[in-house]
Coordinates of C-alpha atoms (C1' of nucleotides) in Angstrom, one line a residue:
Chain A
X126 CA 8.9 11.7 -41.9
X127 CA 12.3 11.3 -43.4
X128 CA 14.8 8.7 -42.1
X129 CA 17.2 11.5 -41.8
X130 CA 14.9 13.1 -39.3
X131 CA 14.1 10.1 -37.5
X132 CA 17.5 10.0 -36.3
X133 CA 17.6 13.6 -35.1
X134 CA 14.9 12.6 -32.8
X135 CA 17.5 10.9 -30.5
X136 CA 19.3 14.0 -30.0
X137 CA 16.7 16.5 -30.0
X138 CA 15.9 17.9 -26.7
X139 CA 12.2 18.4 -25.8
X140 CA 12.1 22.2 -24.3
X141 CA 10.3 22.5 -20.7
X142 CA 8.3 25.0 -22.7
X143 CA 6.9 23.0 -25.5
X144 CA 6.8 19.7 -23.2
X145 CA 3.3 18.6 -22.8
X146 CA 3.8 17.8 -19.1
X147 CA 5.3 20.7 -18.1
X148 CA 2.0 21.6 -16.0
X149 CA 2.4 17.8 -14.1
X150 CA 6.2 18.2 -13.6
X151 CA 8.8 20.7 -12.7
X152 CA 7.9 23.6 -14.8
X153 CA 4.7 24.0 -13.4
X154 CA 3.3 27.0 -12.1
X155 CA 6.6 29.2 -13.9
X156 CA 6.8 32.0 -16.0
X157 CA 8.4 31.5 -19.5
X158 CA 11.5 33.0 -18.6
X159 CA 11.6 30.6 -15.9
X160 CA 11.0 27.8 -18.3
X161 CA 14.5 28.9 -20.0
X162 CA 15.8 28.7 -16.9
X163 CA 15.0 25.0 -16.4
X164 CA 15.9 24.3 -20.1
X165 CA 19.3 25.1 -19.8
X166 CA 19.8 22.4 -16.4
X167 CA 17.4 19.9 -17.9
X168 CA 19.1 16.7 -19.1
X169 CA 17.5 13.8 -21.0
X170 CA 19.4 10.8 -20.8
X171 CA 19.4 8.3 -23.6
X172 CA 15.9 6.2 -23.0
X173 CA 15.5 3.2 -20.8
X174 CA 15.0 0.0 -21.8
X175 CA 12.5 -2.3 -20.3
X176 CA 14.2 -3.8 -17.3
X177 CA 16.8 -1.3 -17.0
X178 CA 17.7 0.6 -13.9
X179 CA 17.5 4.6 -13.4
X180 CA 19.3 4.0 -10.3
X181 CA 19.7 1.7 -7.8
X182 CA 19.9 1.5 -3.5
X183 CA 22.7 2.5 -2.6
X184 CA 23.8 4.7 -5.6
X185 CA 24.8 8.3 -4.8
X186 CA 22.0 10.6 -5.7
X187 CA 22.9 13.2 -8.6
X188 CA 19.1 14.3 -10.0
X189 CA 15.8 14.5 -9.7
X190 CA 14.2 12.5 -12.4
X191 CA 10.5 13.2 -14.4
X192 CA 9.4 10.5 -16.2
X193 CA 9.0 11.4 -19.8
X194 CA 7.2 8.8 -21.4
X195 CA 6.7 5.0 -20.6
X196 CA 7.0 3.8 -16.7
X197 CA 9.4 3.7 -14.0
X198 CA 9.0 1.5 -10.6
X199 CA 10.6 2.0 -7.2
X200 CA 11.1 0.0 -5.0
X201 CA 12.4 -0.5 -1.8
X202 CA 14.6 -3.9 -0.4
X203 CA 14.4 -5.2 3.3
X204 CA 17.4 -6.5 5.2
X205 CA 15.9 -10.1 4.2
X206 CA 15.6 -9.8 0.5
X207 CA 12.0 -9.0 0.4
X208 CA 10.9 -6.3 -1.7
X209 CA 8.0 -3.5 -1.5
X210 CA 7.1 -1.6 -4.7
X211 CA 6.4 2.0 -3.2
X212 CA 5.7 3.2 -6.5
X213 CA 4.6 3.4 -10.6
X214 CA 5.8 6.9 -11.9
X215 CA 3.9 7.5 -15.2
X216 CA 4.9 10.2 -17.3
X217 CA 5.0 14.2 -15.6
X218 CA 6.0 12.2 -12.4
X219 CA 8.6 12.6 -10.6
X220 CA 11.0 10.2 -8.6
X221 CA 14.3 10.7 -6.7
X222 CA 13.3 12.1 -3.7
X223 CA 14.8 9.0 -1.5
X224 CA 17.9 10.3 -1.6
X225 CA 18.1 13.5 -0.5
X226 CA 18.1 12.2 3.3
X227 CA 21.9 11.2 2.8
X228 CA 22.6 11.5 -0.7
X229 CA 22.5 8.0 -1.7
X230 CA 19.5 6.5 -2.6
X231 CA 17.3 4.0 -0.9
X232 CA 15.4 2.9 -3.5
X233 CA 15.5 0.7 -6.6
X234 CA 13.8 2.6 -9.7
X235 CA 13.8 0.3 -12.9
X236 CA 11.7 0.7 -16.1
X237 CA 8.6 -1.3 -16.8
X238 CA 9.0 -0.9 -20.3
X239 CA 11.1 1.7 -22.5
X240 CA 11.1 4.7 -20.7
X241 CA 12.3 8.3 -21.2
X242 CA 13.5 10.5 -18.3
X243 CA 14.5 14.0 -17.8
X244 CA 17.2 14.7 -15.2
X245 CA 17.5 17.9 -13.2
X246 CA 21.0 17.6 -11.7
X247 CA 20.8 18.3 -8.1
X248 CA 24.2 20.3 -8.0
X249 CA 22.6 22.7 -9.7
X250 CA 19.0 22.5 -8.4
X251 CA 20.1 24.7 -5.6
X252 CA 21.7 27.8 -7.5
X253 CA 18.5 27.3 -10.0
X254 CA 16.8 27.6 -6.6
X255 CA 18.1 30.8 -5.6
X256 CA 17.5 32.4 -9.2
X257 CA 13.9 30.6 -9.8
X258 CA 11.5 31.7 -6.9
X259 CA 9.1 29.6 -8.7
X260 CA 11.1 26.2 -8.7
X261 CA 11.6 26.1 -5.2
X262 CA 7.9 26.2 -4.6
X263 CA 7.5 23.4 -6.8
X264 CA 9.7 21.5 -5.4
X265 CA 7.9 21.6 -2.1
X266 CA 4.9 21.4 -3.9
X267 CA 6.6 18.1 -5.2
X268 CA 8.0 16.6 -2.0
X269 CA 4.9 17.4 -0.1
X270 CA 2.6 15.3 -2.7
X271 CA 5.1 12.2 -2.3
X272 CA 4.8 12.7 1.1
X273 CA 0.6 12.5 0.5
X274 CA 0.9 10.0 -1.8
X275 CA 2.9 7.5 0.9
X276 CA 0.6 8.3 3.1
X277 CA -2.4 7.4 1.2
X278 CA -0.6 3.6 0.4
X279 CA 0.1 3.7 3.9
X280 CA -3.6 3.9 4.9
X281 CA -4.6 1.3 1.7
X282 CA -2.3 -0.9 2.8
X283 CA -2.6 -0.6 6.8
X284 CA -6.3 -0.5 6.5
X285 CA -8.1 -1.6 3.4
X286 CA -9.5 -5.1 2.1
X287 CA -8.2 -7.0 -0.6
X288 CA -11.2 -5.9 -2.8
X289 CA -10.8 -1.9 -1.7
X290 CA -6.8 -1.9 -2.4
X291 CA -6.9 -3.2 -6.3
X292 CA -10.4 -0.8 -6.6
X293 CA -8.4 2.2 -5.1
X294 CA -5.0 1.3 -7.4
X295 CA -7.5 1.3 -10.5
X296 CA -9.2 4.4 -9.7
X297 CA -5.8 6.5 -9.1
X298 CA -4.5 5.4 -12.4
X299 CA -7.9 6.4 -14.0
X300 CA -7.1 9.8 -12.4
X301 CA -3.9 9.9 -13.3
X302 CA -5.2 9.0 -17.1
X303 CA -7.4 12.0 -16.4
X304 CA -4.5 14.6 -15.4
X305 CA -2.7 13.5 -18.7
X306 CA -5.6 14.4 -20.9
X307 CA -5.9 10.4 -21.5
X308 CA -9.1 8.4 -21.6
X309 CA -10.0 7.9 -17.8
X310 CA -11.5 4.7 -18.6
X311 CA -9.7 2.4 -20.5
X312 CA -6.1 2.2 -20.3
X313 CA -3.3 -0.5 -20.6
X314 CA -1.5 -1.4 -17.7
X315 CA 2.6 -1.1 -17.7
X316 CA 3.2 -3.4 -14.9
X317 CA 2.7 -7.3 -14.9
X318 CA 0.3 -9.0 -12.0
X319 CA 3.2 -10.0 -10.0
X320 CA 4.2 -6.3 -9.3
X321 CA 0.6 -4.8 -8.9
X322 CA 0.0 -7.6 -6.2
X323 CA 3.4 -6.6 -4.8
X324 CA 2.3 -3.3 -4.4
X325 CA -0.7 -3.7 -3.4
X326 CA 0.7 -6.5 -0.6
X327 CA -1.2 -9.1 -1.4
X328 CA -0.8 -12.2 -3.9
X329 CA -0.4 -12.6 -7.3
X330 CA -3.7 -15.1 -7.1
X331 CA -5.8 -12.6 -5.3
X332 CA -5.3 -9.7 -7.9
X333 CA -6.3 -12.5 -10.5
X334 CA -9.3 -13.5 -8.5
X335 CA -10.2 -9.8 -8.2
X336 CA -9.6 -8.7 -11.9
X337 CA -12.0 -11.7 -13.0
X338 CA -14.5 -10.7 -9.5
X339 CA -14.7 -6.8 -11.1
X340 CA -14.9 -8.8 -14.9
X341 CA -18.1 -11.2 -13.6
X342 CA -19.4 -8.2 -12.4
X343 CA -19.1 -5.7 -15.4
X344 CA -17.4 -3.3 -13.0
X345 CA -14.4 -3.5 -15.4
X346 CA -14.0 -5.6 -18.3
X347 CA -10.2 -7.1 -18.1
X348 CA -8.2 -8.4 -21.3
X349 CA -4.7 -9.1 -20.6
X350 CA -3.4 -5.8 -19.7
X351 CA -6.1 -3.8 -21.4
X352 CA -8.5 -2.3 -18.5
X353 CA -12.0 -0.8 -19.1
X354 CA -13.6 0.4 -16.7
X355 CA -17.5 0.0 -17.2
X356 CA -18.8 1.5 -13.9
X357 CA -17.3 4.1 -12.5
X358 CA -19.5 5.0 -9.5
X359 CA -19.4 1.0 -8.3
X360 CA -15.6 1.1 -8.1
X361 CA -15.5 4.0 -5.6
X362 CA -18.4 2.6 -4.1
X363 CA -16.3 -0.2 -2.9
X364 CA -13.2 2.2 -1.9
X365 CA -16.2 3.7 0.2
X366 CA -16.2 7.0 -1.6
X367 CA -19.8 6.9 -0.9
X368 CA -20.3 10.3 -3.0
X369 CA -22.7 7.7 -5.4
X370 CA -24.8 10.8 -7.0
X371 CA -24.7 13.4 -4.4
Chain B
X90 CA 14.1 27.3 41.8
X91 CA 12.3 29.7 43.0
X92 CA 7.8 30.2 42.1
X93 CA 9.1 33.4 40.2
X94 CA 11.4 32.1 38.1
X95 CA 9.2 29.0 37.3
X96 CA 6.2 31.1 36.0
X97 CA 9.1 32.5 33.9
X98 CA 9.7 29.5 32.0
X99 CA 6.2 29.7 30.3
X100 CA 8.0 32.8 28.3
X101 CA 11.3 31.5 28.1
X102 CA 12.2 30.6 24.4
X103 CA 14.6 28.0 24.3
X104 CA 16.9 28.8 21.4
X105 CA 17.7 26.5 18.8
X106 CA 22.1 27.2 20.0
X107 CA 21.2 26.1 23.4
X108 CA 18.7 23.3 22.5
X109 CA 20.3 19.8 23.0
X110 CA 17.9 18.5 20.5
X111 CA 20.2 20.7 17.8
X112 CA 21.7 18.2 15.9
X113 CA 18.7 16.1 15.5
X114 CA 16.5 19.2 14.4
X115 CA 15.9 22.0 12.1
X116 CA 19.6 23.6 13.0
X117 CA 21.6 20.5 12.2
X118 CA 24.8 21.4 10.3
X119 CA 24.5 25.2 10.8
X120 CA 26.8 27.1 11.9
X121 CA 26.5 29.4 14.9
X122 CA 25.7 32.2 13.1
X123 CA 22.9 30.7 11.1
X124 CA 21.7 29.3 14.3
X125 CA 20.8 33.2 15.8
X126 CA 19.0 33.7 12.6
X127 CA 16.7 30.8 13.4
X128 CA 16.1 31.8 16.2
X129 CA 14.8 35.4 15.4
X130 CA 12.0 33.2 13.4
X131 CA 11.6 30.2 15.8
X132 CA 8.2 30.1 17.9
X133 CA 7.6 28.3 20.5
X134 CA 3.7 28.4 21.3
X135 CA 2.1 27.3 24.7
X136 CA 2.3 23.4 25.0
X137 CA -0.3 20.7 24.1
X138 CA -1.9 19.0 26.4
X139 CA -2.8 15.6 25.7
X140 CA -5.2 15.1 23.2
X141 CA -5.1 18.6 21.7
X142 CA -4.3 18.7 18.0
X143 CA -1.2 20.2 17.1
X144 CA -3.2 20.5 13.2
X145 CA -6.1 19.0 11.7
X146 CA -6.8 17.4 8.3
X147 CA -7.8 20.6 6.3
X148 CA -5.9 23.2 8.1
X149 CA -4.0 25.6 5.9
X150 CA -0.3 24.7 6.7
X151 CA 1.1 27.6 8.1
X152 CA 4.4 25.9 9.6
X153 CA 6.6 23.3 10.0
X154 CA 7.0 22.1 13.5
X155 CA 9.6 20.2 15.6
X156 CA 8.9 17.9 18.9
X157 CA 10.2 19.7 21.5
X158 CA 8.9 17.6 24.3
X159 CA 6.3 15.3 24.8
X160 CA 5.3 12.5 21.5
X161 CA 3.1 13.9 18.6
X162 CA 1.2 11.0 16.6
X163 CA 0.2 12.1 12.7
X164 CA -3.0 10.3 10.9
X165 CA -4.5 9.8 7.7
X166 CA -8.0 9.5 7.4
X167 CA -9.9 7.7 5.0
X168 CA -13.0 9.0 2.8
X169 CA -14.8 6.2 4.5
X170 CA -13.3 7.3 8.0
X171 CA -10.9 4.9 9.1
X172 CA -7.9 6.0 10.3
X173 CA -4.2 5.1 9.6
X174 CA -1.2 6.4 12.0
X175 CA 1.1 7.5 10.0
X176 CA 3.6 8.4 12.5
X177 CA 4.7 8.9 16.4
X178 CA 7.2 11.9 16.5
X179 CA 9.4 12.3 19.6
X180 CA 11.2 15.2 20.9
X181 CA 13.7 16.7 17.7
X182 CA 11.5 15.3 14.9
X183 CA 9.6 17.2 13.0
X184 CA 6.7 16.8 11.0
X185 CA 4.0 19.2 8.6
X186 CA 5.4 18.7 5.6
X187 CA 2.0 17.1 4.7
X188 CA 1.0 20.6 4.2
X189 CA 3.5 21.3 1.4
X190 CA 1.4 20.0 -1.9
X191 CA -1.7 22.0 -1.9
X192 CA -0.9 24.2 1.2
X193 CA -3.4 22.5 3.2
X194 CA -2.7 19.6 5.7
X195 CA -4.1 16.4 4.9
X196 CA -2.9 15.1 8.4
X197 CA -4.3 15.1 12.1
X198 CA -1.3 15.7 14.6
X199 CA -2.2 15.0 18.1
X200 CA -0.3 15.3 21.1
X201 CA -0.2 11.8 23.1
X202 CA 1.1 13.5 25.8
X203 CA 1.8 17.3 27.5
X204 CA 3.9 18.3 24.3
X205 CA 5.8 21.2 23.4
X206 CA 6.8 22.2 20.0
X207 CA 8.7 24.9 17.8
X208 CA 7.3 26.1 14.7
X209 CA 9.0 27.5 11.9
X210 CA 6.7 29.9 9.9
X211 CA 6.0 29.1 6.3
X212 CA 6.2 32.5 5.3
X213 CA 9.6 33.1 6.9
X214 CA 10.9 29.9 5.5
X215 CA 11.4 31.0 2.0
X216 CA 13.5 34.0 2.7
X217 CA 15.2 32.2 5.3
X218 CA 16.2 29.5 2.8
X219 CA 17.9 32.1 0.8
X220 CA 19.7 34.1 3.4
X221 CA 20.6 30.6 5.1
X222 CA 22.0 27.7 2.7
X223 CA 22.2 25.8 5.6
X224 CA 18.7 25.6 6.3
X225 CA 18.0 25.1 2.7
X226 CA 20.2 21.9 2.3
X227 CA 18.6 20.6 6.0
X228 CA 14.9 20.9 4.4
X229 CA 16.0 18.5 1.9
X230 CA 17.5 16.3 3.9
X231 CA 14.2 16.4 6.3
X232 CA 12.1 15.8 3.5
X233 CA 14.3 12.7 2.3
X234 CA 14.2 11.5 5.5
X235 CA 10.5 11.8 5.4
X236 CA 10.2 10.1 2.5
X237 CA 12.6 7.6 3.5
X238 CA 10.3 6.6 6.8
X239 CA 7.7 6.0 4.7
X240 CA 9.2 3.8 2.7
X241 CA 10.2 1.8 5.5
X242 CA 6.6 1.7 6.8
X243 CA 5.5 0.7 3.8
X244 CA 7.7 -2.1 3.9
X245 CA 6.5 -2.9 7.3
X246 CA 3.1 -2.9 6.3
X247 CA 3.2 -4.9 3.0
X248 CA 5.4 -7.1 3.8
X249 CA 6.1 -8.5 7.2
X250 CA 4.3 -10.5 9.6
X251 CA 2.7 -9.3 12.7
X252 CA 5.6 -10.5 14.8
X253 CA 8.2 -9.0 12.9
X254 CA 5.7 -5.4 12.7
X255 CA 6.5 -5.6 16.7
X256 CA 9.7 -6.1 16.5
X257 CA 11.0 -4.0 14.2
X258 CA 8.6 -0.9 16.0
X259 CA 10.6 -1.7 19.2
X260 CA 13.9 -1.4 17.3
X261 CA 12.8 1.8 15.7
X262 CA 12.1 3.4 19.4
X263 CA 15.1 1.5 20.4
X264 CA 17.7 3.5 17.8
X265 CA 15.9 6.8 18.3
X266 CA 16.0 6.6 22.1
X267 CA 19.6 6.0 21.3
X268 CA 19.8 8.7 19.1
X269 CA 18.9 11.1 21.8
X270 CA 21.2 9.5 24.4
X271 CA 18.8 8.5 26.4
X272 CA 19.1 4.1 27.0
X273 CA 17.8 2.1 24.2
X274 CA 16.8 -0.8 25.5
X275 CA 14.6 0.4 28.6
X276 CA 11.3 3.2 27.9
X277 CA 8.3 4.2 27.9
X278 CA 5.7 3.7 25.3
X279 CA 3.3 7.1 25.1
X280 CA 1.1 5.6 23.1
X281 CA -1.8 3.0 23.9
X282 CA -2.1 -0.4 22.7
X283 CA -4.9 0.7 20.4
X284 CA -2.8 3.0 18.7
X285 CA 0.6 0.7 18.4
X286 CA -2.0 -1.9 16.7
X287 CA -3.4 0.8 14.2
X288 CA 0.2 1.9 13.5
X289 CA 1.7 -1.4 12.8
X290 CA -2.1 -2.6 10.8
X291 CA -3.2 -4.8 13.2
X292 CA -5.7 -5.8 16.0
X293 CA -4.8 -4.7 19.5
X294 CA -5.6 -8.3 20.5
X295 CA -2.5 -9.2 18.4
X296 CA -0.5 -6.5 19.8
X297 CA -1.4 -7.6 23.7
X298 CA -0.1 -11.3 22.4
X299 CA 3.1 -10.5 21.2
X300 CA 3.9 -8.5 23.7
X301 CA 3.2 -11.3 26.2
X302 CA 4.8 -14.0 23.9
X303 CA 7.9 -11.9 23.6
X304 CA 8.2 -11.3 27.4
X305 CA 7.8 -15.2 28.1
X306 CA 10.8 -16.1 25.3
X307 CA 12.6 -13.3 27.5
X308 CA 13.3 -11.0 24.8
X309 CA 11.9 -8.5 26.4
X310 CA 9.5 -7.3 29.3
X311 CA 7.0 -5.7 29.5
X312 CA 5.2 -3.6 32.5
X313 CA 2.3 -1.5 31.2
X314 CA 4.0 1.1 29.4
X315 CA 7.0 0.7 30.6
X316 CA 9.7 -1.6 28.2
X317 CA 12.7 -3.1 28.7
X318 CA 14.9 -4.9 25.7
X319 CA 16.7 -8.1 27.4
X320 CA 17.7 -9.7 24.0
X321 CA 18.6 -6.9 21.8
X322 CA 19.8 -9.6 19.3
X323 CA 17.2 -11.9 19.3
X324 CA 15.2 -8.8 18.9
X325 CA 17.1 -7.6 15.5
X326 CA 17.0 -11.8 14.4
X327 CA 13.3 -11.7 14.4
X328 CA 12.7 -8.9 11.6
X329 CA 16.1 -10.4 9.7
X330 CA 18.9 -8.4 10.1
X331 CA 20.7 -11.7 10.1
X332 CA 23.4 -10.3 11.3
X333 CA 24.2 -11.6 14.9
X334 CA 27.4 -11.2 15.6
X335 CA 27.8 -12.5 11.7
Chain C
dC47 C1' -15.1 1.7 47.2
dG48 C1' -16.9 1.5 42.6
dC49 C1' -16.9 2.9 37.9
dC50 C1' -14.5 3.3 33.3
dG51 C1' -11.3 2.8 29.9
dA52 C1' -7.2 0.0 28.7
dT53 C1' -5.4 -4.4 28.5
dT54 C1' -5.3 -9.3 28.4
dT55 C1' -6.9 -14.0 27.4
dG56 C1' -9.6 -17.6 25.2
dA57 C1' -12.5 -19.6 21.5
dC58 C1' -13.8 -19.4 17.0
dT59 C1' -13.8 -17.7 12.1
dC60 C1' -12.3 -16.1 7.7
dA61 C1' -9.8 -13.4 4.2
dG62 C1' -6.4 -14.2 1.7
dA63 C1' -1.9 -16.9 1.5
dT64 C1' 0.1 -21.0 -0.2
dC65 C1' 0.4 -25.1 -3.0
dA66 C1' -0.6 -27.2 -7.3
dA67 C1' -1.9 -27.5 -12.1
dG68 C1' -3.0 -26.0 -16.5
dG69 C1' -3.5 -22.4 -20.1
dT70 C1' -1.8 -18.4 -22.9
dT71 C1' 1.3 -15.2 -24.7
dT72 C1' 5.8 -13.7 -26.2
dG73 C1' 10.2 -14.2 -27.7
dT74 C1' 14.0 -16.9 -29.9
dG75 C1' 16.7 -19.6 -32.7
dG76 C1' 16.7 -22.8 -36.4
Chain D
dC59 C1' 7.5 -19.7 -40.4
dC60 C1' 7.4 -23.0 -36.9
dA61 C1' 8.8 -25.3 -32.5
dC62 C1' 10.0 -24.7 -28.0
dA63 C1' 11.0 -22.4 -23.7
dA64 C1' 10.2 -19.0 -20.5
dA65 C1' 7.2 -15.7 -18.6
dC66 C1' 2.9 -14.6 -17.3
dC67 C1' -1.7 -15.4 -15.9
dT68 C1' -5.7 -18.1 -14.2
dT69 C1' -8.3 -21.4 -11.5
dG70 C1' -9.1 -24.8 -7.9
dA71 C1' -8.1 -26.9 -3.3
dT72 C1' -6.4 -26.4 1.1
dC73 C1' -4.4 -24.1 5.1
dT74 C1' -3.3 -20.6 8.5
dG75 C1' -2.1 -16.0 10.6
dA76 C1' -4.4 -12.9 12.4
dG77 C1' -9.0 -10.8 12.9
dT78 C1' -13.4 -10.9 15.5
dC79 C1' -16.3 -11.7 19.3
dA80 C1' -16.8 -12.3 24.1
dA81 C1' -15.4 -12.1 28.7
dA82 C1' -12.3 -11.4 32.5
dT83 C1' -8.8 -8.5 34.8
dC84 C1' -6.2 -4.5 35.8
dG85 C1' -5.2 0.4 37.1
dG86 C1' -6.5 4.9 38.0
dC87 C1' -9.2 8.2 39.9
dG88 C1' -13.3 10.8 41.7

DNA sequence: CGCCGATTTGACTCAGATCAAGGTTTGTGG
DNA sequence: CCACAAACCTTGATCTGAGTCAAATCGGCG
């Protein structure tokens, strides 16, 4: 690949057509004239560097955002400074939703590491609307899942065990790897300990204890951020999927 | 009132331009002739008594549905079949939009109490969104707002202390009593210890103390069901909002 | 009145937090 | 390329908020 071309990359706009993704993220379930559509509304930003915000509480709300490639936290602040992570977007996910109450977010989104976005403005998401049947079932398609998805780390954190939470946050992402055609078993993690124990509400100590708990007991083997994941069927055993065979 | 006319009120539809639960609902920011249009699709079914479910976990989601009277409590229910309250919806709230992903709910909603409730019909709902901008702009905000709740609770649940859970439930009812002009700082609970304790991720044991704690450091009192707010402030101190007086 | 579910209260226990080191990896500037 | 600092991660010891278990009390209601 030329040097020449390598700087093209920067400007060169990844159709919704051609995009990998497009079944995980706004495109999906539209026709290709559809996709055209979306190409013509679809921004991508300059990428995100680790650390950076996407947008912050309090920030008037302007898009809906699909992560592209790397990963993208939010995260919500409490009147006393405390913070609750509410959630890692990987790529084909989407985030924004938090503002559409009032127009300003409520959230914090920042990038785990460098991190590309795609931006569908919302001034025009409702003229695309009108014009693209399909888009507007998606997008209820899409708020309904974050509505499912808050409400499945509502019951994890409401209800489970130490144990069960960092077993259930290891089998979604294995899922996730899954939906992106990725190995469902061994991935590297984009977040640091600190944040996965954030999320997870517990301490930074216990997910340490847990990691090296699941290690001892070749569940998963743990190196740094490198996860395998050596028995499946144990991990949702402890979740209490208790479909072991069946 | 006559027995005629009250046997009546079993067929008489409130509409939504009459309703003084408007601005809190579905018709919020429409304009009167947007509101007749609701109306033509609006349903109101027979009431709920207490303990019928409004929808259960699995149901193909055929509406959306607003409190009209009464108090609605959703769940999520775990594979291993513990249950997490997700929410207690009171009279203008609305709630279903766990049925939006997969068209299926993933939800239990169970009336608490005799409950009434309007339902708008999926079906309708798309053409409605295109004939009505109005209503298309208030579904977002509804689902932000959604969204936005959850956040909150997850906040609640990973990060505060059982005392401060309490508090901040009581401040919730407290600004949504308000909300609906009725007095913030004296009602009824319609929900059960059991259920407050499940809600907030704790042991009803824990719930019965703090209530009794709070009511002997005269923040509040307590009489069975019935609350009453006498330190509003000390009240708003305990989950942080440092801002008394200021 | 007497039963039943809801609530409260007390005593005890424990999962997981906190406190305290120590080890490892990464990045940076000389 | 190395030294050093700053993150990040792990491990051990101790503590505690809130759960669990058990029992009494209350409030309706047939």
């Amino acid at each position: 690949m030329s040097s020449l071309k390598r700087i093209d990359v920067d400007h060169l706009k990844v159709s919704c057509k051609e995009c990998n993704l497009r079944e995980l993220c706004f495109p999906h379930g539209m026709s290709d004239a559809e996709l055209l559509n979306m190409d013509a509304v679809v921004d991508q930003p300059k990428p995100l560097h680790k650390n950076d915000f996407l947008y912050r509480d309090g920030d008037s709300s302007r898009a809906i955002y699909a992560v592209r490639s790397g990963c993208v936290k939010t995260m919500t602040e409490s009147a006393n400074g405390d913070e609750q992570i509410v959630g890692f977007h990987l790529p084909g996910e989407l985030l924004g939703l938090d503002g559409f109450a009032e127009g300003v977010h409520t959230c914090n989104a920042l990038a785990l590491e460098t991190s590309s976005v795609c931006e569908l403005p919302l001034n025009q998401l409702e003229n695309l609307c009108h014009v693209l049947p399909g888009l507007q079932k998606q997008m209820r398609r899409i708020m309904g899942k974050e509505v499912n998805n808050d409400h499945k780390l509502l019951l994890l954190l409401g209800k489970m065990t130490a144990e069960e939470r960092l077993a259930s946050f290891l089998l979604s992402l294995s899922s996730r790897m899954e939906e992106r055609h990725w190995k469902d078993n061994e991935f590297n993690l984009s977040m640091p300990r600190q944040d996965i124990a954030n999320y997870l509400g517990m301490a930074v100590e216990t997910v340490s204890r847990l990691f090296a708990t699941f290690q001892n007991e070749k569940i998963i083997d743990v190196d740094r951020r490198h996860i395998t994941i050596l028995d499946m069927q144990r991990l949702k055993a402890i979740v209490g999927e208790c479909d072991t065979e069946l």
